[in-house]
Amino acid sequence: KPRLNYDMDKLGDWLTNNYVKGAIALKPTIAIKQLISSINYAEQMPTTQWVAGFAKAVMHPKQTVKFMMDGDPYLKTRYESGSMNEALARATADANAITARGKFLRFTDLLTINTRLGDIGAIIFGGKPYVDFLMKEKGMSQKDAFAEFRKATLRSQQANTRSSLSTLQARDMNFLVRGLFAFKNTPAQYARKIADAISQYQRGEIDKKQLAKVVALYGLLNSWMYSMLTSLGLLAWYYDEDDAEEILADELFFSPFTQMAAALPVLDMAVGQAANVAKAKLFDHRVQLERPDRPVVSELFKMGGKALKEEVTGEDVLEMLLMGGQMFGGLPTKYAAGIYTGTADIVTGENP
């Protein structure tokens, strides 16, 4: 590559890594989404046996963690290297440098512990029933069972390995394209799982029951559980809030479509806008169309727009600093500011 292109790509990769780290750091919803993926192991075994095994694993957390971590060194490597996320893995590799920058990066890595713990927790507690099933029901040795467990993990859990990325994601893309595909690993992987299951069914390798199970796991259950646990729609319905019906409709009907469409940059926007139009007609209110927001690029344009204003206000400066903290430092500054503002509104009674 020409030197200028190389330098631009390197700068862009750095900005993209920082953006991703700042976007996922500290957020409990990220950990919740990671933990929900524990149910993916139920694809490989009878569902009732997985549920019983999962409950047993949760009731004995210390023994479960020790057994799984001792059984497969990959789990420790995955946790330490941040390999559940492509950008996080790149940034973690940079943090190994013994320099002031390396120390700062290790600090920002610490802020992503929610992602790491959610990911490794889902694999340990969701995978333990599967390992037990392979040893007890299939007669495998512990070594062979863990080898099969690792294969299932790489197929059903988010990772930065080329085999778990889409064709576009696996290419050596420039930072603009990488930014478009930020946070799309999991929905793309789930879409591929469903597509693979359909192909297997057509070839006669699986029956209708297994096909339905795969579609339910990756197309419905993950979406429903994530939506309900993060937006608390059931609580809104229980307390009979005015918008409870719309929240439930969004979680039960629209969320599977919007989350599956999140696998592709343009498709996610189109399906999201279509869902907003449909909800407006169903619940008789104005359409609230969302402005397209592209990772990294949108943030840079926002910062540039505020800096070039004729009259830059104190609020503009604060917003630029918050965006800069995420883009140039990988810090969750925007998220932290949102938490502070929301808490202050509740305390002062402006937003009870």
Tab-separated table of C-alpha atoms in Angstrom:
chain	number	residue	atom	x	y	z
A	1	LYS	CA	0.000	0.000	0.000
A	2	PRO	CA	1.153	3.608	-0.538
A	3	ARG	CA	2.497	5.147	2.652
A	4	LEU	CA	-0.387	7.637	2.968
A	5	ASN	CA	-3.021	4.899	2.653
A	6	TYR	CA	-1.170	2.773	5.192
A	7	ASP	CA	-1.017	5.628	7.705
A	8	MET	CA	-4.698	6.456	7.175
A	9	ASP	CA	-5.720	2.830	7.695
A	10	LYS	CA	-3.602	2.593	10.819
A	11	LEU	CA	-5.161	5.765	12.235
A	12	GLY	CA	-8.628	4.557	11.283
A	13	ASP	CA	-8.086	1.167	12.929
A	14	TRP	CA	-6.952	2.916	16.096
A	15	LEU	CA	-10.074	5.105	16.134
A	16	THR	CA	-12.324	2.114	15.464
A	17	ASN	CA	-10.760	0.070	18.281
A	18	ASN	CA	-11.176	2.987	20.672
A	19	TYR	CA	-14.782	3.538	19.603
A	20	VAL	CA	-15.699	-0.105	20.212
A	21	LYS	CA	-13.967	-0.224	23.598
A	22	GLY	CA	-15.636	2.989	24.733
A	23	ALA	CA	-19.034	1.779	23.508
A	24	ILE	CA	-18.985	-1.555	25.365
A	25	ALA	CA	-17.127	-0.555	28.540
A	26	LEU	CA	-19.066	-0.718	31.824
A	27	LYS	CA	-22.482	-1.241	30.172
A	28	PRO	CA	-24.455	-3.934	32.049
A	29	THR	CA	-26.602	-4.583	28.950
A	30	ILE	CA	-23.518	-5.891	27.140
A	31	ALA	CA	-22.886	-8.434	29.907
A	32	ILE	CA	-26.571	-9.434	29.862
A	33	LYS	CA	-26.460	-10.056	26.116
A	34	GLN	CA	-23.315	-12.148	26.531
A	35	LEU	CA	-24.859	-14.227	29.326
A	36	ILE	CA	-28.029	-14.915	27.325
A	37	SER	CA	-25.938	-16.721	24.722
A	38	SER	CA	-25.406	-19.542	27.240
A	39	ILE	CA	-28.634	-21.105	25.893
A	40	ASN	CA	-26.933	-21.654	22.521
A	41	TYR	CA	-25.384	-24.885	23.826
A	42	ALA	CA	-28.902	-26.333	24.085
A	43	GLU	CA	-28.756	-26.710	20.296
A	44	GLN	CA	-26.335	-29.617	20.734
A	45	MET	CA	-28.362	-31.694	23.229
A	46	PRO	CA	-31.892	-32.332	24.569
A	47	THR	CA	-33.267	-29.045	25.880
A	48	THR	CA	-34.601	-30.461	29.166
A	49	GLN	CA	-31.210	-31.976	29.965
A	50	TRP	CA	-29.486	-28.689	29.226
A	51	VAL	CA	-31.882	-26.740	31.479
A	52	ALA	CA	-31.335	-29.186	34.343
A	53	GLY	CA	-27.576	-29.143	33.831
A	54	PHE	CA	-27.476	-25.354	33.644
A	55	ALA	CA	-29.412	-25.042	36.922
A	56	LYS	CA	-26.994	-27.466	38.576
A	57	ALA	CA	-23.980	-25.547	37.265
A	58	VAL	CA	-25.375	-22.235	38.562
A	59	MET	CA	-26.050	-23.754	41.989
A	60	HIS	CA	-22.410	-24.865	42.249
A	61	PRO	CA	-20.525	-21.924	40.702
A	62	LYS	CA	-17.109	-22.532	42.281
A	63	GLN	CA	-16.907	-26.179	41.202
A	64	THR	CA	-18.270	-25.344	37.733
A	65	VAL	CA	-15.734	-22.590	37.085
A	66	LYS	CA	-12.814	-24.737	38.295
A	67	PHE	CA	-13.857	-27.764	36.231
A	68	MET	CA	-14.313	-25.775	33.022
A	69	MET	CA	-11.210	-23.585	33.363
A	70	ASP	CA	-9.033	-26.598	34.182
A	71	GLY	CA	-10.582	-28.606	31.359
A	72	ASP	CA	-9.864	-26.205	28.504
A	73	PRO	CA	-6.963	-23.673	28.512
A	74	TYR	CA	-8.710	-21.858	25.660
A	75	LEU	CA	-11.123	-20.274	28.144
A	76	LYS	CA	-8.330	-18.480	30.012
A	77	THR	CA	-6.759	-17.384	26.727
A	78	ARG	CA	-10.118	-16.126	25.452
A	79	TYR	CA	-10.721	-14.093	28.613
A	80	GLU	CA	-7.240	-12.569	28.776
A	81	SER	CA	-6.921	-11.780	25.072
A	82	GLY	CA	-10.415	-10.312	24.622
A	83	SER	CA	-10.909	-12.670	21.698
A	84	MET	CA	-14.700	-12.580	22.005
A	85	ASN	CA	-14.546	-9.320	20.044
A	86	GLU	CA	-12.376	-8.442	17.036
A	87	ALA	CA	-11.634	-4.821	17.972
A	88	LEU	CA	-11.183	-5.709	21.641
A	89	ALA	CA	-8.672	-8.401	20.691
A	90	ARG	CA	-6.653	-5.906	18.613
A	91	ALA	CA	-6.625	-3.350	21.399
A	92	THR	CA	-5.710	-5.947	24.018
A	93	ALA	CA	-2.716	-7.006	21.940
A	94	ASP	CA	-1.536	-3.364	21.927
A	95	ALA	CA	-1.940	-3.219	25.709
A	96	ASN	CA	0.787	-5.823	26.196
A	97	ALA	CA	3.423	-3.192	25.468
A	98	ILE	CA	5.443	-2.184	28.559
A	99	THR	CA	5.037	1.549	28.016
A	100	ALA	CA	2.956	4.397	29.395
A	101	ARG	CA	0.565	3.868	26.488
A	102	GLY	CA	0.453	0.148	27.265
A	103	LYS	CA	-0.449	0.906	30.891
A	104	PHE	CA	-3.240	3.243	29.801
A	105	LEU	CA	-4.577	0.609	27.424
A	106	ARG	CA	-4.535	-1.959	30.216
A	107	PHE	CA	-6.632	0.466	32.268
A	108	THR	CA	-9.178	0.834	29.461
A	109	ASP	CA	-9.145	-2.962	29.071
A	110	LEU	CA	-10.138	-3.224	32.723
A	111	LEU	CA	-13.248	-1.167	31.919
A	112	THR	CA	-14.373	-3.896	29.509
A	113	ILE	CA	-14.504	-6.503	32.271
A	114	ASN	CA	-18.300	-6.553	31.905
A	115	THR	CA	-17.921	-7.927	28.380
A	116	ARG	CA	-15.252	-10.439	29.371
A	117	LEU	CA	-17.121	-11.759	32.411
A	118	GLY	CA	-20.427	-11.963	30.547
A	119	ASP	CA	-18.795	-13.858	27.699
A	120	ILE	CA	-16.796	-16.303	29.787
A	121	GLY	CA	-19.730	-16.790	32.196
A	122	ALA	CA	-22.034	-17.779	29.325
A	123	ILE	CA	-19.477	-20.278	28.018
A	124	ILE	CA	-18.669	-21.820	31.403
A	125	PHE	CA	-22.204	-22.190	32.750
A	126	GLY	CA	-23.863	-22.821	29.397
A	127	GLY	CA	-21.157	-25.213	28.251
A	128	LYS	CA	-20.897	-27.302	31.430
A	129	PRO	CA	-24.154	-29.228	30.737
A	130	TYR	CA	-22.909	-29.963	27.224
A	131	VAL	CA	-19.573	-31.323	28.436
A	132	ASP	CA	-21.397	-33.506	30.980
A	133	PHE	CA	-23.757	-34.709	28.256
A	134	LEU	CA	-20.875	-35.689	25.978
A	135	MET	CA	-19.125	-37.641	28.731
A	136	LYS	CA	-22.168	-39.328	30.285
A	137	GLU	CA	-24.496	-39.818	27.318
A	138	LYS	CA	-22.027	-40.080	24.435
A	139	GLY	CA	-19.321	-41.938	26.349
A	140	MET	CA	-16.546	-39.492	25.430
A	141	SER	CA	-13.397	-39.018	27.470
A	142	GLN	CA	-12.991	-35.670	29.198
A	143	LYS	CA	-10.352	-34.643	26.653
A	144	ASP	CA	-12.568	-35.467	23.667
A	145	ALA	CA	-15.591	-33.855	25.303
A	146	PHE	CA	-13.745	-30.583	25.797
A	147	ALA	CA	-12.457	-30.707	22.216
A	148	GLU	CA	-16.056	-31.018	20.975
A	149	PHE	CA	-17.135	-28.299	23.427
A	150	ARG	CA	-14.562	-25.911	21.960
A	151	LYS	CA	-15.840	-26.564	18.430
A	152	ALA	CA	-19.399	-25.813	19.550
A	153	THR	CA	-18.189	-22.653	21.295
A	154	LEU	CA	-16.488	-21.286	18.199
A	155	ARG	CA	-19.596	-22.032	16.129
A	156	SER	CA	-22.208	-20.564	18.473
A	157	GLN	CA	-20.428	-17.846	20.492
A	158	GLN	CA	-19.083	-14.524	19.305
A	159	ALA	CA	-15.347	-14.616	18.556
A	160	ASN	CA	-12.670	-12.825	16.550
A	161	THR	CA	-11.586	-15.952	14.657
A	162	ARG	CA	-11.910	-15.720	10.876
A	163	SER	CA	-14.146	-18.808	10.845
A	164	SER	CA	-16.750	-17.032	13.011
A	165	LEU	CA	-16.765	-13.853	10.912
A	166	SER	CA	-18.780	-13.214	7.778
A	167	THR	CA	-17.008	-13.136	4.400
A	168	LEU	CA	-16.938	-9.332	4.451
A	169	GLN	CA	-15.764	-9.163	8.067
A	170	ALA	CA	-12.990	-11.682	7.451
A	171	ARG	CA	-11.417	-9.587	4.711
A	172	ASP	CA	-8.663	-7.084	5.477
A	173	MET	CA	-11.009	-4.109	5.271
A	174	ASN	CA	-10.201	-0.444	5.755
A	175	PHE	CA	-11.420	1.266	8.899
A	176	LEU	CA	-14.521	2.752	7.235
A	177	VAL	CA	-15.881	-0.687	6.403
A	178	ARG	CA	-14.755	-2.098	9.771
A	179	GLY	CA	-16.700	0.686	11.445
A	180	LEU	CA	-19.847	-0.269	9.533
A	181	PHE	CA	-19.523	-3.851	10.772
A	182	ALA	CA	-18.792	-2.959	14.412
A	183	PHE	CA	-21.145	-4.878	16.766
A	184	LYS	CA	-22.487	-7.054	13.917
A	185	ASN	CA	-20.536	-10.217	14.679
A	186	THR	CA	-23.203	-11.871	16.822
A	187	PRO	CA	-26.291	-11.184	14.630
A	188	ALA	CA	-24.306	-12.221	11.538
A	189	GLN	CA	-23.229	-15.423	13.255
A	190	TYR	CA	-26.801	-16.225	14.323
A	191	ALA	CA	-28.065	-15.580	10.789
A	192	ARG	CA	-25.437	-17.980	9.438
A	193	LYS	CA	-26.477	-20.615	11.996
A	194	ILE	CA	-30.066	-20.430	10.762
A	195	ALA	CA	-28.995	-20.476	7.103
A	196	ASP	CA	-26.735	-23.485	7.763
A	197	ALA	CA	-29.581	-25.317	9.512
A	198	ILE	CA	-31.901	-24.713	6.544
A	199	SER	CA	-29.252	-26.102	4.201
A	200	GLN	CA	-28.726	-29.127	6.454
A	201	TYR	CA	-32.469	-29.772	6.505
A	202	GLN	CA	-32.670	-29.570	2.710
A	203	ARG	CA	-29.815	-32.095	2.481
A	204	GLY	CA	-31.585	-34.412	4.907
A	205	GLU	CA	-28.906	-34.068	7.623
A	206	ILE	CA	-31.321	-32.802	10.307
A	207	ASP	CA	-35.079	-33.189	10.809
A	208	LYS	CA	-37.823	-30.563	11.160
A	209	LYS	CA	-37.611	-30.652	14.936
A	210	GLN	CA	-33.911	-29.746	14.970
A	211	LEU	CA	-34.442	-27.053	12.339
A	212	ALA	CA	-37.212	-25.506	14.419
A	213	LYS	CA	-34.982	-25.656	17.493
A	214	VAL	CA	-32.147	-23.791	15.765
A	215	VAL	CA	-34.504	-21.111	14.383
A	216	ALA	CA	-36.103	-20.685	17.828
A	217	LEU	CA	-32.750	-20.397	19.599
A	218	TYR	CA	-30.986	-17.997	17.250
A	219	GLY	CA	-33.932	-16.188	15.709
A	220	LEU	CA	-36.372	-15.812	18.602
A	221	LEU	CA	-35.201	-16.725	22.103
A	222	ASN	CA	-31.982	-14.690	22.063
A	223	SER	CA	-33.872	-11.632	20.774
A	224	TRP	CA	-36.779	-11.983	23.193
A	225	MET	CA	-34.629	-12.544	26.254
A	226	TYR	CA	-32.258	-9.684	25.448
A	227	SER	CA	-35.086	-7.236	24.734
A	228	MET	CA	-37.049	-8.132	27.850
A	229	LEU	CA	-34.066	-8.078	30.190
A	230	THR	CA	-32.723	-4.757	28.920
A	231	SER	CA	-35.936	-2.747	28.393
A	232	LEU	CA	-37.938	-4.350	31.218
A	233	GLY	CA	-41.101	-4.455	29.099
A	234	LEU	CA	-42.756	-7.032	31.351
A	235	LEU	CA	-42.441	-4.659	34.310
A	236	ALA	CA	-44.028	-1.869	32.246
A	237	TRP	CA	-46.927	-4.198	31.401
A	238	TYR	CA	-47.252	-5.286	35.042
A	239	TYR	CA	-47.459	-1.697	36.276
A	240	ASP	CA	-49.933	-0.846	33.474
A	241	GLU	CA	-47.921	2.024	32.029
A	242	ASP	CA	-49.370	3.895	29.049
A	243	ASP	CA	-46.843	2.590	26.545
A	244	ALA	CA	-46.693	-0.967	27.930
A	245	GLU	CA	-48.491	-2.487	24.924
A	246	GLU	CA	-46.120	-0.862	22.467
A	247	ILE	CA	-43.074	-1.980	24.472
A	248	LEU	CA	-44.314	-5.571	24.549
A	249	ALA	CA	-45.126	-5.497	20.825
A	250	ASP	CA	-41.638	-4.206	20.158
A	251	GLU	CA	-40.050	-6.959	22.248
A	252	LEU	CA	-42.177	-9.912	21.161
A	253	PHE	CA	-42.834	-9.159	17.495
A	254	PHE	CA	-40.430	-6.543	16.128
A	255	SER	CA	-37.213	-7.362	18.016
A	256	PRO	CA	-36.485	-10.681	16.227
A	257	PHE	CA	-36.625	-8.894	12.855
A	258	THR	CA	-34.605	-5.844	13.869
A	259	GLN	CA	-31.937	-7.836	15.686
A	260	MET	CA	-31.515	-10.326	12.849
A	261	ALA	CA	-31.333	-7.454	10.341
A	262	ALA	CA	-28.499	-5.997	12.429
A	263	ALA	CA	-26.192	-8.429	10.630
A	264	LEU	CA	-25.864	-6.007	7.692
A	265	PRO	CA	-25.220	-2.229	7.846
A	266	VAL	CA	-27.861	-1.045	5.340
A	267	LEU	CA	-30.438	-3.722	6.105
A	268	ASP	CA	-30.452	-2.878	9.818
A	269	MET	CA	-31.384	0.741	9.089
A	270	ALA	CA	-34.110	-0.189	6.585
A	271	VAL	CA	-35.757	-2.778	8.844
A	272	GLY	CA	-35.488	-0.488	11.866
A	273	GLN	CA	-37.192	2.375	10.062
A	274	ALA	CA	-39.897	0.042	8.723
A	275	ALA	CA	-40.536	-1.186	12.280
A	276	ASN	CA	-40.888	2.415	13.503
A	277	VAL	CA	-43.445	3.165	10.769
A	278	ALA	CA	-45.411	0.003	11.580
A	279	LYS	CA	-45.457	0.806	15.320
A	280	ALA	CA	-46.623	4.353	14.616
A	281	LYS	CA	-49.601	3.029	12.627
A	282	LEU	CA	-50.440	0.323	15.145
A	283	PHE	CA	-50.378	2.645	18.159
A	284	ASP	CA	-51.560	5.833	16.423
A	285	HIS	CA	-48.701	8.241	16.978
A	286	ARG	CA	-46.252	10.168	14.839
A	287	VAL	CA	-43.508	8.261	13.098
A	288	GLN	CA	-40.199	8.647	14.919
A	289	LEU	CA	-37.608	7.967	12.266
A	290	GLU	CA	-34.079	7.525	13.540
A	291	ARG	CA	-31.196	9.375	11.953
A	292	PRO	CA	-28.676	6.958	10.413
A	293	ASP	CA	-25.686	6.696	12.709
A	294	ARG	CA	-22.517	5.067	11.418
A	295	PRO	CA	-19.824	4.184	13.988
A	296	VAL	CA	-16.640	6.307	13.928
A	297	VAL	CA	-17.585	8.347	10.847
A	298	SER	CA	-20.718	9.864	12.417
A	299	GLU	CA	-18.793	10.744	15.574
A	300	LEU	CA	-16.025	12.491	13.616
A	301	PHE	CA	-18.583	14.508	11.617
A	302	LYS	CA	-20.404	15.507	14.811
A	303	MET	CA	-17.171	16.686	16.411
A	304	GLY	CA	-16.196	18.583	13.271
A	305	GLY	CA	-19.611	20.193	12.990
A	306	LYS	CA	-19.514	21.485	16.553
A	307	ALA	CA	-15.921	22.736	16.235
A	308	LEU	CA	-16.745	24.718	13.063
A	309	LYS	CA	-19.821	26.465	14.485
A	310	GLU	CA	-19.682	30.251	14.488
A	311	GLU	CA	-20.532	30.329	18.181
A	312	VAL	CA	-19.216	27.330	20.074
A	313	THR	CA	-21.025	26.981	23.406
A	314	GLY	CA	-19.817	25.369	26.610
A	315	GLU	CA	-22.193	22.486	25.918
A	316	ASP	CA	-20.575	22.004	22.498
A	317	VAL	CA	-17.129	21.873	24.074
A	318	LEU	CA	-18.320	19.337	26.660
A	319	GLU	CA	-19.868	17.124	23.979
A	320	MET	CA	-16.660	17.259	21.914
A	321	LEU	CA	-14.631	16.261	24.973
A	322	LEU	CA	-16.978	13.366	25.690
A	323	MET	CA	-16.829	12.146	22.096
A	324	GLY	CA	-13.071	12.669	22.057
A	325	GLY	CA	-12.650	10.613	25.229
A	326	GLN	CA	-14.254	7.655	23.466
A	327	MET	CA	-12.700	8.145	20.026
A	328	PHE	CA	-9.157	8.972	21.122
A	329	GLY	CA	-8.938	7.232	24.480
A	330	GLY	CA	-11.300	4.257	24.332
A	331	LEU	CA	-13.033	5.561	27.469
A	332	PRO	CA	-16.789	5.235	28.163
A	333	THR	CA	-17.120	9.002	28.595
A	334	LYS	CA	-20.431	9.361	26.742
A	335	TYR	CA	-22.002	6.492	28.658
A	336	ALA	CA	-20.748	7.837	31.997
A	337	ALA	CA	-22.124	11.306	31.170
A	338	GLY	CA	-25.492	9.767	30.304
A	339	ILE	CA	-25.604	7.931	33.628
A	340	TYR	CA	-24.697	11.137	35.492
A	341	THR	CA	-27.350	13.188	33.684
A	342	GLY	CA	-30.051	10.570	34.221
A	343	THR	CA	-29.204	10.220	37.906
A	344	ALA	CA	-29.189	13.996	38.366
A	345	ASP	CA	-32.624	14.282	36.719
A	346	ILE	CA	-34.033	11.646	39.063
A	347	VAL	CA	-32.494	13.283	42.154
A	348	THR	CA	-33.777	16.742	41.214
A	349	GLY	CA	-37.200	15.390	40.242
A	350	GLU	CA	-36.962	16.546	36.610
A	351	ASN	CA	-37.283	12.978	35.334
A	352	PRO	CA	-38.772	10.823	38.116
